PDB file of C-alpha atoms in Angstrom:
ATOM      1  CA  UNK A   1       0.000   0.000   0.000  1.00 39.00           C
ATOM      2  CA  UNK A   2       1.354   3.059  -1.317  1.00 43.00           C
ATOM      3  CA  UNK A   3       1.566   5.990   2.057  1.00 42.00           C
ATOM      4  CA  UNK A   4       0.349   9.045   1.463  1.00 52.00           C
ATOM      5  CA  UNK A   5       2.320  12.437   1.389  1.00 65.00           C
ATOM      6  CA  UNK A   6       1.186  15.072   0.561  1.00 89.00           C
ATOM      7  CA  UNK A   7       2.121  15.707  -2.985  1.00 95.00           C
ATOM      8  CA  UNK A   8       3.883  18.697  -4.072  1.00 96.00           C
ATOM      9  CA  UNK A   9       4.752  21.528  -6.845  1.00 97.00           C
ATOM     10  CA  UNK A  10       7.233  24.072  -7.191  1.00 98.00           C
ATOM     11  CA  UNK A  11       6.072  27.103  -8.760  1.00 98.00           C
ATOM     12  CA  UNK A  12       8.653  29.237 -10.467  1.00 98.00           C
ATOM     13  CA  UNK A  13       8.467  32.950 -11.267  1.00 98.00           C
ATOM     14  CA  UNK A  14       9.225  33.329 -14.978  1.00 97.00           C
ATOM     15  CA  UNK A  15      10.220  36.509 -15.121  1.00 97.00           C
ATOM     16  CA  UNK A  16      12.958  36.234 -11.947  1.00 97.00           C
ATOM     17  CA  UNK A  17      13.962  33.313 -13.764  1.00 96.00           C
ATOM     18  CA  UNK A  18      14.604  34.695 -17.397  1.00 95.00           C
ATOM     19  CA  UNK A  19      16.760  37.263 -15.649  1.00 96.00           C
ATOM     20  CA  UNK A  20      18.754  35.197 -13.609  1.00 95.00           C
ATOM     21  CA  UNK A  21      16.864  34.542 -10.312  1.00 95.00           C
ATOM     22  CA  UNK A  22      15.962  31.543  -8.666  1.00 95.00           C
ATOM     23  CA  UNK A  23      12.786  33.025  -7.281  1.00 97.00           C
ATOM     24  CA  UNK A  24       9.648  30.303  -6.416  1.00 97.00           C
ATOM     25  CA  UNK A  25       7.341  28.506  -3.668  1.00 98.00           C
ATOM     26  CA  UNK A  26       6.940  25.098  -2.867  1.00 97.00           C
ATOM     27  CA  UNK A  27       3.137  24.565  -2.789  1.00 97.00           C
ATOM     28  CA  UNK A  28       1.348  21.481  -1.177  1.00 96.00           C
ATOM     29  CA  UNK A  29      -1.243  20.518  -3.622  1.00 95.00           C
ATOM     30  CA  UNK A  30      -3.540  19.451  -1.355  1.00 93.00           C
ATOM     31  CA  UNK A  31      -4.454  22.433  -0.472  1.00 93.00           C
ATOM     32  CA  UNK A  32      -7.230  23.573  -3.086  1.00 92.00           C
ATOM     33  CA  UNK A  33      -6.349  26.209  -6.174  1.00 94.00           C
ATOM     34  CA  UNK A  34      -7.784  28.854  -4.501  1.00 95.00           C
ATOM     35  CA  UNK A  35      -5.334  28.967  -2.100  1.00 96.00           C
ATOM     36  CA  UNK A  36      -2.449  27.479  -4.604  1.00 97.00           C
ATOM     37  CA  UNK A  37      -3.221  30.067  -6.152  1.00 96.00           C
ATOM     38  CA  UNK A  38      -3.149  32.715  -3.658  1.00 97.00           C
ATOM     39  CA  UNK A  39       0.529  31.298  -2.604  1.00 97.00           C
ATOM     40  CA  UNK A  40       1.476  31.972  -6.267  1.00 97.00           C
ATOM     41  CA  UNK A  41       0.129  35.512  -6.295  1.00 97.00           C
ATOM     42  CA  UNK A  42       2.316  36.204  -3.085  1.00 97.00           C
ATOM     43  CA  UNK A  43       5.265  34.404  -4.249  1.00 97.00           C
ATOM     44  CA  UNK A  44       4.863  36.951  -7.555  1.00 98.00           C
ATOM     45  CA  UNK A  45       4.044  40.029  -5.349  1.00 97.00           C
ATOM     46  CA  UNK A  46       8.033  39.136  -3.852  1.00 97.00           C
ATOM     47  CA  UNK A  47       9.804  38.593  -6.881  1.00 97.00           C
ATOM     48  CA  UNK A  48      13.273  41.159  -7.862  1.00 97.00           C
ATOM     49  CA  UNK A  49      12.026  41.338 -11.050  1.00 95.00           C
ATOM     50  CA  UNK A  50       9.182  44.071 -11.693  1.00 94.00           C
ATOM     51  CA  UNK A  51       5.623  43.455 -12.560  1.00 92.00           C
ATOM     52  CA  UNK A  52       6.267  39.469 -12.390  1.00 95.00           C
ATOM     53  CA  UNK A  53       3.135  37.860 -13.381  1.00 96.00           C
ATOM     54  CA  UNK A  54       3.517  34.725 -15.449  1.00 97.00           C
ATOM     55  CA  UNK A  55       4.219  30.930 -13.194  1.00 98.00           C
ATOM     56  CA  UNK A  56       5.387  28.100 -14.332  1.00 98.00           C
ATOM     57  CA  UNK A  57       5.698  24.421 -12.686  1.00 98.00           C
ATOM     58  CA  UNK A  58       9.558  23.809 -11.912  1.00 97.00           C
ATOM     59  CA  UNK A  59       9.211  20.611  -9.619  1.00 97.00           C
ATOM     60  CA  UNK A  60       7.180  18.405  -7.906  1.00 97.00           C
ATOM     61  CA  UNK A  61       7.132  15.620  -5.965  1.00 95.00           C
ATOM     62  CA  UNK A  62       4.676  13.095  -4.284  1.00 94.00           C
ATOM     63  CA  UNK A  63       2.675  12.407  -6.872  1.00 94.00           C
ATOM     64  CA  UNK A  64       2.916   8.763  -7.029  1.00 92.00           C
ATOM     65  CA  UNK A  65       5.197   8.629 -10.705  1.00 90.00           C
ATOM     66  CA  UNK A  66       3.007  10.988 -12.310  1.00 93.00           C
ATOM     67  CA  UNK A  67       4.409  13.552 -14.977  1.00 90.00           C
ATOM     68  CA  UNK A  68       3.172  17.139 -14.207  1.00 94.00           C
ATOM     69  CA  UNK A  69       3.898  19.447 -16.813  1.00 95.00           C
ATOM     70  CA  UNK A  70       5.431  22.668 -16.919  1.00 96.00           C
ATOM     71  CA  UNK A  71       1.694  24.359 -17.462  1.00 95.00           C
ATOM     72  CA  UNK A  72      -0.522  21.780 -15.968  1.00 95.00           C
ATOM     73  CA  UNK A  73      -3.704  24.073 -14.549  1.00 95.00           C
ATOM     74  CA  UNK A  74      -4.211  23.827 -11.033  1.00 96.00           C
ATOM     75  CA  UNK A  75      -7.888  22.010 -11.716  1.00 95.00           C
ATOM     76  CA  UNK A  76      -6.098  19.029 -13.264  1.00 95.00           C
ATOM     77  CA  UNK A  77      -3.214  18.922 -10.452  1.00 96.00           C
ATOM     78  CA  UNK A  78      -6.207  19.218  -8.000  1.00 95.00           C
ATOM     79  CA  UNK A  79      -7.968  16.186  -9.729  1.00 96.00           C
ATOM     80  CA  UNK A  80      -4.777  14.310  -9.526  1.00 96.00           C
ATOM     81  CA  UNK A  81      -4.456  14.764  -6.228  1.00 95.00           C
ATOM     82  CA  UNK A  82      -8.014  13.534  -5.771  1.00 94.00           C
ATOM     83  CA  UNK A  83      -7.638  10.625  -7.822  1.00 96.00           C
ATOM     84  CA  UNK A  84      -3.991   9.572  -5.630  1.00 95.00           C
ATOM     85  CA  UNK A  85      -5.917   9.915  -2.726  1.00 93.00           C
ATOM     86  CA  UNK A  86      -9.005   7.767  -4.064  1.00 94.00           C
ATOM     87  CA  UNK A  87      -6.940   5.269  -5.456  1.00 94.00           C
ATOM     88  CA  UNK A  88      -3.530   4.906  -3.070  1.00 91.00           C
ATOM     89  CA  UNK A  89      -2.331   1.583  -3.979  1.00 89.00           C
ATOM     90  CA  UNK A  90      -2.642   1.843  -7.754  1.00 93.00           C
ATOM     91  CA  UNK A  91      -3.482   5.305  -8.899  1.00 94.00           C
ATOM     92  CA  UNK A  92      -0.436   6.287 -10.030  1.00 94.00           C
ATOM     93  CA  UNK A  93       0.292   3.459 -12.110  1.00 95.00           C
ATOM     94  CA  UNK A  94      -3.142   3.723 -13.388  1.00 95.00           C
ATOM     95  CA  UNK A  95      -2.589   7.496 -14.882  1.00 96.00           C
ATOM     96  CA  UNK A  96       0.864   6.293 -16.110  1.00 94.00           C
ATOM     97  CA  UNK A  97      -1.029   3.575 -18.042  1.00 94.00           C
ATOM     98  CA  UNK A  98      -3.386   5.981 -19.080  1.00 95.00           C
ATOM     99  CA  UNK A  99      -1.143   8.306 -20.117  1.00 94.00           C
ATOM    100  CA  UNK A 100      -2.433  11.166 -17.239  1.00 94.00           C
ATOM    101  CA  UNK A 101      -6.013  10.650 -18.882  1.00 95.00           C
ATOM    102  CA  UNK A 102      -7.906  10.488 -15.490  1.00 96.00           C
ATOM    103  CA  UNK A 103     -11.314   9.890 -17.466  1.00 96.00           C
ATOM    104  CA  UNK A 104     -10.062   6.887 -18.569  1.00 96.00           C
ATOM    105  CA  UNK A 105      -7.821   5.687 -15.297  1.00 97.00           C
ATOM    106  CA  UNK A 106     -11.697   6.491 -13.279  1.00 96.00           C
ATOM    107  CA  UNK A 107     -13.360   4.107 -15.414  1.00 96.00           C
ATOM    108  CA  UNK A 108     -10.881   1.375 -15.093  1.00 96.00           C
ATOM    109  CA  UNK A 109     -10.568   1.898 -11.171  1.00 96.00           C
ATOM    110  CA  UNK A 110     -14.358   1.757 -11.048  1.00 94.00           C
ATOM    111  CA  UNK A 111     -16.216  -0.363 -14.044  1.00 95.00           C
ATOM    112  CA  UNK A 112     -13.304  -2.512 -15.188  1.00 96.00           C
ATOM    113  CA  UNK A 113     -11.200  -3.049 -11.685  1.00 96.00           C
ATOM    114  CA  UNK A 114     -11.305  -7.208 -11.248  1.00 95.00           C
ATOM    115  CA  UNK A 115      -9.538  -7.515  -8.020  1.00 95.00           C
ATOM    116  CA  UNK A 116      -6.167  -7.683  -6.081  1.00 96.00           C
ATOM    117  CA  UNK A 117      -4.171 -10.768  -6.284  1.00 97.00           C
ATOM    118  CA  UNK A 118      -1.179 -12.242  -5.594  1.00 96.00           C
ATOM    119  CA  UNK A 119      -0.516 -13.362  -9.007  1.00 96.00           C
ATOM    120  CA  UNK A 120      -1.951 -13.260 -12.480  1.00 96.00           C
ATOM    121  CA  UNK A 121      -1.868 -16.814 -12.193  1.00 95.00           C
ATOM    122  CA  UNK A 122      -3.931 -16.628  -9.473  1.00 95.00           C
ATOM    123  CA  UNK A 123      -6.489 -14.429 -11.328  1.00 95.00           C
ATOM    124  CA  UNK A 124      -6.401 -17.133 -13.947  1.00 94.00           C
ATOM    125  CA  UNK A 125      -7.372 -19.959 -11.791  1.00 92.00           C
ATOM    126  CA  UNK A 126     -10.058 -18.074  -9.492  1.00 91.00           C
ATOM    127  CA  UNK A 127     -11.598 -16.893 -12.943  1.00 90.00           C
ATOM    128  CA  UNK A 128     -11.510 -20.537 -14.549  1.00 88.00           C
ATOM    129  CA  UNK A 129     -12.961 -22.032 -11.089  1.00 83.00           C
ATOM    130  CA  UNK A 130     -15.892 -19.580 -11.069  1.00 77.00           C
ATOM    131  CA  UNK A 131     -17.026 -20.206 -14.791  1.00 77.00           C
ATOM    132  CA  UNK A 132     -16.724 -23.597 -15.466  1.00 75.00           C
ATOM    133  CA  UNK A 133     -16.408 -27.031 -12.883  1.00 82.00           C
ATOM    134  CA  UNK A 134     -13.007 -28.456 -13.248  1.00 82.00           C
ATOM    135  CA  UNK A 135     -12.887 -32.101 -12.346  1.00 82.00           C
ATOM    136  CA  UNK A 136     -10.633 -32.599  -9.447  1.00 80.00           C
ATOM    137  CA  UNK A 137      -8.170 -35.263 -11.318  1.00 82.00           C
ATOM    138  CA  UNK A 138      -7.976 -32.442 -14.872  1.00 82.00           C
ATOM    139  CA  UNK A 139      -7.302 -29.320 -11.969  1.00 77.00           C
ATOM    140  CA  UNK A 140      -3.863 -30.332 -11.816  1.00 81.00           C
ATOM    141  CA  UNK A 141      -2.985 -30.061 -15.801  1.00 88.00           C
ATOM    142  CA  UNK A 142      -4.062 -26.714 -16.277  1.00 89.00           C
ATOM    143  CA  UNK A 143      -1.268 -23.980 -16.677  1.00 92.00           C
ATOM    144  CA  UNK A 144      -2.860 -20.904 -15.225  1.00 93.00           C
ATOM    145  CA  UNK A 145       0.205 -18.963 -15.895  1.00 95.00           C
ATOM    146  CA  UNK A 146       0.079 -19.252 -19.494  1.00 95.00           C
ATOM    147  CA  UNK A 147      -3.590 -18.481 -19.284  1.00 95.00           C
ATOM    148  CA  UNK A 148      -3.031 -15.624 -17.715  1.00 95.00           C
ATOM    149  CA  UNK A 149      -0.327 -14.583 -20.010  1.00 96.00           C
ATOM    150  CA  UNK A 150      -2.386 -15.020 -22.674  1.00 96.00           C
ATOM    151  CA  UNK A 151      -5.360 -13.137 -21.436  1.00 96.00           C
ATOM    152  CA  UNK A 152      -2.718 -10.273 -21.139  1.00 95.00           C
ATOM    153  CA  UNK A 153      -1.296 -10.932 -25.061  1.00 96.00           C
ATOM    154  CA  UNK A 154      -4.692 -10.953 -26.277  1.00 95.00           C
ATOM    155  CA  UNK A 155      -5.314  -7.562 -24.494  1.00 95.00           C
ATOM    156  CA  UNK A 156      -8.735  -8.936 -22.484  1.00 96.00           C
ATOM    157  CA  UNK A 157      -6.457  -7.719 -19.447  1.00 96.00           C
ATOM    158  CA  UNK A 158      -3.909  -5.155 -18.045  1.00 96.00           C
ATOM    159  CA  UNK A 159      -2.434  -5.462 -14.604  1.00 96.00           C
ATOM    160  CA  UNK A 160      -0.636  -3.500 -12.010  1.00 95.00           C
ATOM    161  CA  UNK A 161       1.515  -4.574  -9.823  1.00 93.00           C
ATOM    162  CA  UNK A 162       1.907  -2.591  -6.407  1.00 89.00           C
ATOM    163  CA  UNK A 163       4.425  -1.879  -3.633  1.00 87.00           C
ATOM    164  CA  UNK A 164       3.730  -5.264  -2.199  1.00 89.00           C
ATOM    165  CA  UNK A 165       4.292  -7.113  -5.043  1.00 91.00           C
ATOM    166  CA  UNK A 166       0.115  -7.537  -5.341  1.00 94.00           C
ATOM    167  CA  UNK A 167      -0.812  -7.884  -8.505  1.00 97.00           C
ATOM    168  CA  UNK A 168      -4.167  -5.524  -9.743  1.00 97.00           C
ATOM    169  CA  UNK A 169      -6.246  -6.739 -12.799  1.00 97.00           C
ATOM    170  CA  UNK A 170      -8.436  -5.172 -14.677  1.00 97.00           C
ATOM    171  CA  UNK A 171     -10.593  -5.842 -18.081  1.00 96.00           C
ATOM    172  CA  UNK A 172      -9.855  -4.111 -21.601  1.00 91.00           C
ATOM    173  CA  UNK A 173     -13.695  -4.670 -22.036  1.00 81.00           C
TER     174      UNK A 173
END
């Protein structure tokens, strides 16, 4: 299980910076954009450049392997945030897969989310016991783990493995 800290960004000021100056704020993004935002505006207000106004994303950290771009909005860091929290163990690797597309990484985590387990063979052989009765004497012939790596081939499933070396699974479908 992934522990929580509280993520992160580092919030440049542009115009310090194109003249020279390391001038920014660290800014926990938990925090809500309007008062992100209002750290921003302060951090400007103290810059040794005049009339800075433009910000720009320098840094972060805590945010569970995601990329934050230079000009991510403060909505979509928010929603990350949101999302981390929502999902601990496997949201980050879930926007990774998703390429940061958190419409996409929400539907997975909630419509196409099969379960945590300790395998993908596992998966295989909990999913083959609840559809069909294996005789007892046949059980012992099947190779779940080339099931399983064929369900992943064939692109009927994705998985995620997490911290604990749990394997997530969830459906293309």
């Amino acid at each position: 299980m992934t522990n929580f800290y509280e993520p992160r960004i580092y919030v440049a000021d542009l115009a310090a910076y194109n003249a020279g100056h390391l001038h920014g704020v660290w800014v926990n993004a938990a925090d809500g954009e309007e008062f992100i935002n209002e750290q921003i505006q302060a951090m400007l207000q103290e810059s040794p450049v005049n009339d800075a106004e433009e910000w720009a994303i320098h840094d972060h950290e805590n945010f569970d392997g995601i990329d934050i771009s230079e000009h991510e909005s403060l909505e979509r860091i928010i929603d990350y945030v949101c999302f981390l929290n929502e999902y601990p163990d496997i949201g980050g690797a879930l926007l990774n897969h998703f390429n940061n597309n958190l419409d996409k990484a929400n539907t997975a985590a909630s419509d196409h989310y099969h379960g945590c387990f300790s395998s993908v063979a596992d998966f295989a052989q909990e999913l083959t016991q609840d559809t069909t009765e294996i005789p007892k004497q046949l059980a012992y012939y099947i190779d779940y783990q080339s099931m399983a790596r064929d369900m992943e081939l064939n692109g009927d499933i994705f998985t995620i493995e997490d911290e604990n070396g749990s394997v997530h699974v969830f459906w293309n479908h």
